[in-house]
Short mmCIF file of C-alpha atoms in Angstrom, two decimals:
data_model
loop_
_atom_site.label_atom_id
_atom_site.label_comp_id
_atom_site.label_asym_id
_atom_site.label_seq_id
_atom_site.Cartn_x
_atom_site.Cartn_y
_atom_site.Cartn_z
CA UNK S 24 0.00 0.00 0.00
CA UNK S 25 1.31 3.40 -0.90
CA UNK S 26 0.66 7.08 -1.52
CA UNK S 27 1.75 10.14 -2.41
CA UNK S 28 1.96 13.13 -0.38
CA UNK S 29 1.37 16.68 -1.92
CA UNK S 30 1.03 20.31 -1.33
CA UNK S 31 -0.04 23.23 -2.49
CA UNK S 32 2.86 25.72 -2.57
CA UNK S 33 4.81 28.53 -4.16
CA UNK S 34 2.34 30.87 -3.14
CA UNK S 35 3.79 33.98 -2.18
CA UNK S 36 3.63 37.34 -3.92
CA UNK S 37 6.70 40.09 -4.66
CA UNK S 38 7.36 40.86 -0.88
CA UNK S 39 3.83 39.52 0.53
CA UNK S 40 5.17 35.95 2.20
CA UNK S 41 2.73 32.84 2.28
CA UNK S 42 3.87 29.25 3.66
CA UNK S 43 7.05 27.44 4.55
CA UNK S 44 8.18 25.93 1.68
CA UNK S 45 11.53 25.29 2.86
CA UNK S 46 10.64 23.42 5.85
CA UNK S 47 8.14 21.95 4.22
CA UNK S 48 9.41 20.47 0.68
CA UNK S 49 11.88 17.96 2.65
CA UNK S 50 8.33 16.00 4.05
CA UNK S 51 6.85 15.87 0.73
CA UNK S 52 6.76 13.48 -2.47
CA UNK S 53 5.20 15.99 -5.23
CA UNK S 54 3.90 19.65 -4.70
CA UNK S 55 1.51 22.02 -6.41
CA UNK S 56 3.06 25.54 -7.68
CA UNK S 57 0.66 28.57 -8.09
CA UNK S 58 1.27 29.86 -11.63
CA UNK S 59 0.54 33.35 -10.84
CA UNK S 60 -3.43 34.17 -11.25
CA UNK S 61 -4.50 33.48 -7.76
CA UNK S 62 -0.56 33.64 -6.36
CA UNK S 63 2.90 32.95 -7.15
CA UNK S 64 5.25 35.35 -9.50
CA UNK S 65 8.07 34.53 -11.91
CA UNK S 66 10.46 34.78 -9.03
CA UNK S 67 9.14 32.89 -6.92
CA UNK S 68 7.97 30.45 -9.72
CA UNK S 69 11.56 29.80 -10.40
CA UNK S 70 12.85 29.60 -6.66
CA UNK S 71 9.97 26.95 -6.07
CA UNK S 72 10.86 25.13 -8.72
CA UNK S 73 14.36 25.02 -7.80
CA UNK S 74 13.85 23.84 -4.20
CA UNK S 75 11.69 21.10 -5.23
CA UNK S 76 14.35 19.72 -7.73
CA UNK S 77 16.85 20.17 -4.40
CA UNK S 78 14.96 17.99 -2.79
CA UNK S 79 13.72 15.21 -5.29
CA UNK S 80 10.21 16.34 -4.98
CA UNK S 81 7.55 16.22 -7.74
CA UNK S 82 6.30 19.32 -9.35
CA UNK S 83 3.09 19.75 -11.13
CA UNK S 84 0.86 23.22 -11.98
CA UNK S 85 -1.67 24.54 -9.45
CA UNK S 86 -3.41 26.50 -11.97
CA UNK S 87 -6.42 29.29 -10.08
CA UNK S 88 -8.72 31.94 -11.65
CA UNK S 89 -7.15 35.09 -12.00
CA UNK S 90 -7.81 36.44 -8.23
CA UNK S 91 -4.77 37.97 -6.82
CA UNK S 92 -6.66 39.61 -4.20
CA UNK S 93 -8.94 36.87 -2.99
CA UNK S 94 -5.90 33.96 -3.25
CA UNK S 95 -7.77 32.00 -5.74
CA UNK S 96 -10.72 31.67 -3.43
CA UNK S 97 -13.89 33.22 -4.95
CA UNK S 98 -16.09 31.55 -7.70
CA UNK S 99 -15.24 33.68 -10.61
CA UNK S 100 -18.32 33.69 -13.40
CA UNK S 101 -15.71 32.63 -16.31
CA UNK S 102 -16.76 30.43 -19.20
CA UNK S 103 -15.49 27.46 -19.83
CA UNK S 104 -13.87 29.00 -22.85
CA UNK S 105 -12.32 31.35 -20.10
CA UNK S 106 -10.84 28.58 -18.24
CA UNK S 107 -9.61 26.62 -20.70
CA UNK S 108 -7.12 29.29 -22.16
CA UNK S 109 -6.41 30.18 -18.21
CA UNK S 110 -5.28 26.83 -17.34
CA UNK S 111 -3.42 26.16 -20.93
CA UNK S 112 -1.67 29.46 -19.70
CA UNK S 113 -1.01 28.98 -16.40
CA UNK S 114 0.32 25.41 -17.49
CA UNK S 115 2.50 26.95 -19.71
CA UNK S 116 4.06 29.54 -17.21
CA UNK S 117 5.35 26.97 -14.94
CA UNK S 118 6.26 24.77 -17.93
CA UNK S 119 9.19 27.05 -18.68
CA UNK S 120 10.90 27.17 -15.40
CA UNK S 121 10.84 23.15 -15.23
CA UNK S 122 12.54 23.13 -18.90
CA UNK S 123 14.97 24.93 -17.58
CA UNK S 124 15.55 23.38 -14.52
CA UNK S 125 15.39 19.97 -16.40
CA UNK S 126 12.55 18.67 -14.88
CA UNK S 127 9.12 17.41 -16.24
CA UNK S 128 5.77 18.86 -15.59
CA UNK S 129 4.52 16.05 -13.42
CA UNK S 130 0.82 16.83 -13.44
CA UNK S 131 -1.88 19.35 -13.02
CA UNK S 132 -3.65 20.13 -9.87
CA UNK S 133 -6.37 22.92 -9.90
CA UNK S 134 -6.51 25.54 -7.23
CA UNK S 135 -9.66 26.59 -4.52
CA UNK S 136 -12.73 28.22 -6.44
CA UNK S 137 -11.69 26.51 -9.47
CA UNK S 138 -11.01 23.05 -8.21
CA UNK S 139 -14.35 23.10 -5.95
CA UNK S 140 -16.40 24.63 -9.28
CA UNK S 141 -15.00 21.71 -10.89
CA UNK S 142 -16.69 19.32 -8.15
CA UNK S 143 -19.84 20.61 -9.07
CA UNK S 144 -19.84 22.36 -12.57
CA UNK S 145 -19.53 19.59 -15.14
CA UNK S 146 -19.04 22.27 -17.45
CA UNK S 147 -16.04 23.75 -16.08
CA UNK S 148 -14.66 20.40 -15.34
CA UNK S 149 -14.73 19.69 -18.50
CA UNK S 150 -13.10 22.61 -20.21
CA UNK S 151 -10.25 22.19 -17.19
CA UNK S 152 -9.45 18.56 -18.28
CA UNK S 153 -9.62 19.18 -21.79
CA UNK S 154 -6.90 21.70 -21.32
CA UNK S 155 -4.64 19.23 -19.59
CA UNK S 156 -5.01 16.49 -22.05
CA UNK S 157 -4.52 19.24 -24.69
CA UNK S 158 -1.68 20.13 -23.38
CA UNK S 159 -0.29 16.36 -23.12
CA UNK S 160 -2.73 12.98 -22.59
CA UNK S 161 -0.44 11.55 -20.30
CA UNK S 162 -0.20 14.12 -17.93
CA UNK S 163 -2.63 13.16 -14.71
CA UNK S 164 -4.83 15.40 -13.39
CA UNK S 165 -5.75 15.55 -9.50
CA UNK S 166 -9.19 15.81 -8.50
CA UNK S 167 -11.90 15.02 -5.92
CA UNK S 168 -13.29 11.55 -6.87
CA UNK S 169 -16.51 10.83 -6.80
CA UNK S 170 -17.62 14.21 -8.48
CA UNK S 171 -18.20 16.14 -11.28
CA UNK S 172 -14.35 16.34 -11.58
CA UNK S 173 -14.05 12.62 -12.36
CA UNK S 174 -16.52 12.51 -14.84
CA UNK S 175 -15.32 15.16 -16.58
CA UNK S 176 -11.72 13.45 -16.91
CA UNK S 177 -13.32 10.32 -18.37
CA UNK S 178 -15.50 11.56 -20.62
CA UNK S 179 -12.24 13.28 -22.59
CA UNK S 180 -10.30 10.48 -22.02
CA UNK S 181 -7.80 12.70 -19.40
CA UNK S 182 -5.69 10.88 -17.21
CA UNK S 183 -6.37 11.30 -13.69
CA UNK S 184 -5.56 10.66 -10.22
CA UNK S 185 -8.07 11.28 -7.09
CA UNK S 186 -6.77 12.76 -4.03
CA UNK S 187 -8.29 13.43 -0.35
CA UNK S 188 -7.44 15.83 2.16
CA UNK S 189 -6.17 15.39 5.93
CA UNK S 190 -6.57 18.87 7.05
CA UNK S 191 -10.16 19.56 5.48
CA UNK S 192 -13.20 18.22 6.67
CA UNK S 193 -15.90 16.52 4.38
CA UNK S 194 -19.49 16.87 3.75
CA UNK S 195 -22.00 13.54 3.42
CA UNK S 196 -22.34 13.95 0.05
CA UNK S 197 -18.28 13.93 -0.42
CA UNK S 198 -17.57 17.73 -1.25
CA UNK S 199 -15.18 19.51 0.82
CA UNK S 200 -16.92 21.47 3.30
CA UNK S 201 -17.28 25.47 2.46
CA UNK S 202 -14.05 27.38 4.67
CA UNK S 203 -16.68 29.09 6.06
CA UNK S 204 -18.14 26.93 8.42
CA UNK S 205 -17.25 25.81 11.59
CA UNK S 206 -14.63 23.05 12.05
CA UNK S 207 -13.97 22.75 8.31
CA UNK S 208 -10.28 23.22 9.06
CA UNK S 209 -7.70 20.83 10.35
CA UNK S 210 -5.27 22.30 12.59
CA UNK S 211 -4.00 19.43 15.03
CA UNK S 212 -1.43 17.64 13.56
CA UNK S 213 -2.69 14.40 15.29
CA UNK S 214 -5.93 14.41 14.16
CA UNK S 215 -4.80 15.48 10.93
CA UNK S 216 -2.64 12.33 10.55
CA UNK S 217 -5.44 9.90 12.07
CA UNK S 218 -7.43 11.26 9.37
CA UNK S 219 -5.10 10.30 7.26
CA UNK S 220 -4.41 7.05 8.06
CA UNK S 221 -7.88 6.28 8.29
CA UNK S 222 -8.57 7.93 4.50
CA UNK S 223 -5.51 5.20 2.87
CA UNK S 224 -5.68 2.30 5.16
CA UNK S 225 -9.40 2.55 5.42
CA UNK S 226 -11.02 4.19 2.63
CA UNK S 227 -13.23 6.75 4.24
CA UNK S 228 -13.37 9.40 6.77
CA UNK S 229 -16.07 11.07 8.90
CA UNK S 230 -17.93 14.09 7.61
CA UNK S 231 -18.84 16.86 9.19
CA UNK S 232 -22.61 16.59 9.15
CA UNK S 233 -22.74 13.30 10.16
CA UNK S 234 -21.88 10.19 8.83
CA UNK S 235 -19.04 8.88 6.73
CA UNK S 236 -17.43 9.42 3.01
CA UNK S 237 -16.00 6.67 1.15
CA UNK S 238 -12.47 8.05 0.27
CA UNK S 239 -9.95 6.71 -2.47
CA UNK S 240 -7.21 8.46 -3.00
CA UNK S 241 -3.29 8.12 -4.67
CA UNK S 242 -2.23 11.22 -2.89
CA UNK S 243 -2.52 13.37 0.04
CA UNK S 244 -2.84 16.93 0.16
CA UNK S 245 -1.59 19.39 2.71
CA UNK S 246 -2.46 23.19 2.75
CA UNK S 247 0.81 25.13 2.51
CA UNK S 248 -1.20 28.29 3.99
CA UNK S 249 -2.21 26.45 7.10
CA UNK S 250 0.03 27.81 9.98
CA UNK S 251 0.81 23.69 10.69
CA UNK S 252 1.53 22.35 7.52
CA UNK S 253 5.00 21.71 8.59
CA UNK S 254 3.82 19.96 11.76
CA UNK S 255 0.68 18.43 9.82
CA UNK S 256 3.13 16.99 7.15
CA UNK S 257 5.60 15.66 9.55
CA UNK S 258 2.56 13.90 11.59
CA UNK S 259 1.12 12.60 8.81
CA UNK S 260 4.16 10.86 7.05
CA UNK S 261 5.18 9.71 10.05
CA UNK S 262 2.05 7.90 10.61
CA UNK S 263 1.49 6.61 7.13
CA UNK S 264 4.85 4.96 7.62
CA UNK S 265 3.81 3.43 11.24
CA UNK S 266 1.10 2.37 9.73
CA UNK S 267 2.57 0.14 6.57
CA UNK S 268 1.86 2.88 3.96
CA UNK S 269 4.80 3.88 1.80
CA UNK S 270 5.05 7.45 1.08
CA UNK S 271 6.05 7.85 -2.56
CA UNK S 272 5.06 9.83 -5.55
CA UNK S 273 2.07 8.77 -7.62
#
């Protein structure tokens, strides 16, 4: 039994700081790099991608809608036309800095508003996972299985690989619950890591509302914003690996 362990990182902005990237790149197996809509800038593009070679870690595109101020977080009304060429771009952007660095663009990972419109809007789901098989067919794109997301991926024939999240909490009816209610963050690293263990080994995890969500997943994602994604990383590979569960990239 394995899995791989991602995050979403790269996400600061000229001199506005977010996450620990250099603490927290050692813990992981691939990572997510914001291409500059909803964070991220050519600098830090480049540094990002540079640590993560350093390092031996994975690096695919964590393409957003273009939302600076919000981080990536509010549902923009874009077409699917829109999103198409925004994720081709954003693809692109980070493309360049892995050419140079040597390293290939291990997969595509979309970012808040657009990822959770994706869950639900088999529209936009579609246009996203067009644009990564586009791009190239054999590069995988991460999603929420069990949702519109997955659908979408098969119906274009995109490769894809389904992912759950330790340090989120889930609704009954499998969608990441909204940020805005209560207790739909994770920030104990021991819980996080039970939850994690539980979500591999297990195959589902309790849900908010009540009940539990059947979970399959080939990775694990950690929140480079969260204040404890160091700890939450450290906690969670550590019990993965107590637990039997090789920590490797997907």
């Amino acid at each position: 039994m394995w899995v791989d362990l991602n995050a979403d990182a790269g996400e600061s902005f000229g001199a506005w700081r977010m996450g620990q990237d250099e603490a927290l790149f050692p813990l992981l197996t691939s990572v997510n790099l914001a291409c500059g809509f909803h964070a991220g800038d050519p600098r830090t593009m480049l540094r990002a991608v540079r640590l993560a070679k350093s390092h031996g870690v994975r690096v695919g595109a964590h393409p957003g809608f273009p939302d600076l101020v919000g981080f990536g977080r509010r549902d923009l009304d874009a077409s699917p036309e829109e999103v198409y060429a925004d994720v081709l771009y954003q693809i692109g952007a980070l493309a360049a800095f892995l050419r140079l660095e040597g390293m290939p663009l291990h997969h595509v990972k979309p970012h808040g508003a657009l990822y959770l419109r994706m869950a639900r809007d088999p529209e936009i789901a579609r246009a996203v996972a067009q644009a990564v098989k586009d791009y190239d067919p054999e590069l995988p794109l991460v999603l929420l299985g069990g949702t519109a997301m997955e659908e979408a991926a098969r119906a274009v024939g995109a490769r894809y690989v389904r992912e759950a999240f330790p340090d989120r909490a889930y609704l009954s009816n499998g969608q990441l619950a909204p940020r805005r209610m209560e207790g739909a963050l994770v920030h104990d690293p021991k819980r996080a890591a039970e939850r994690a263990v539980q979500m591999v080994v297990e195959g589902k995890v309790k849900a908010l509302d009540g009940g539990w969500v059947e979970v399959k997943a080939e990775t694990l994602c950690i929140h480079g914003d969260n204040p404890e994604s160091v700890a939450i990383a450290r906690a969670v590979r550590e019990a993965l690996l107590a637990a039997g569960v090789e920590v490797r990239p997907f």
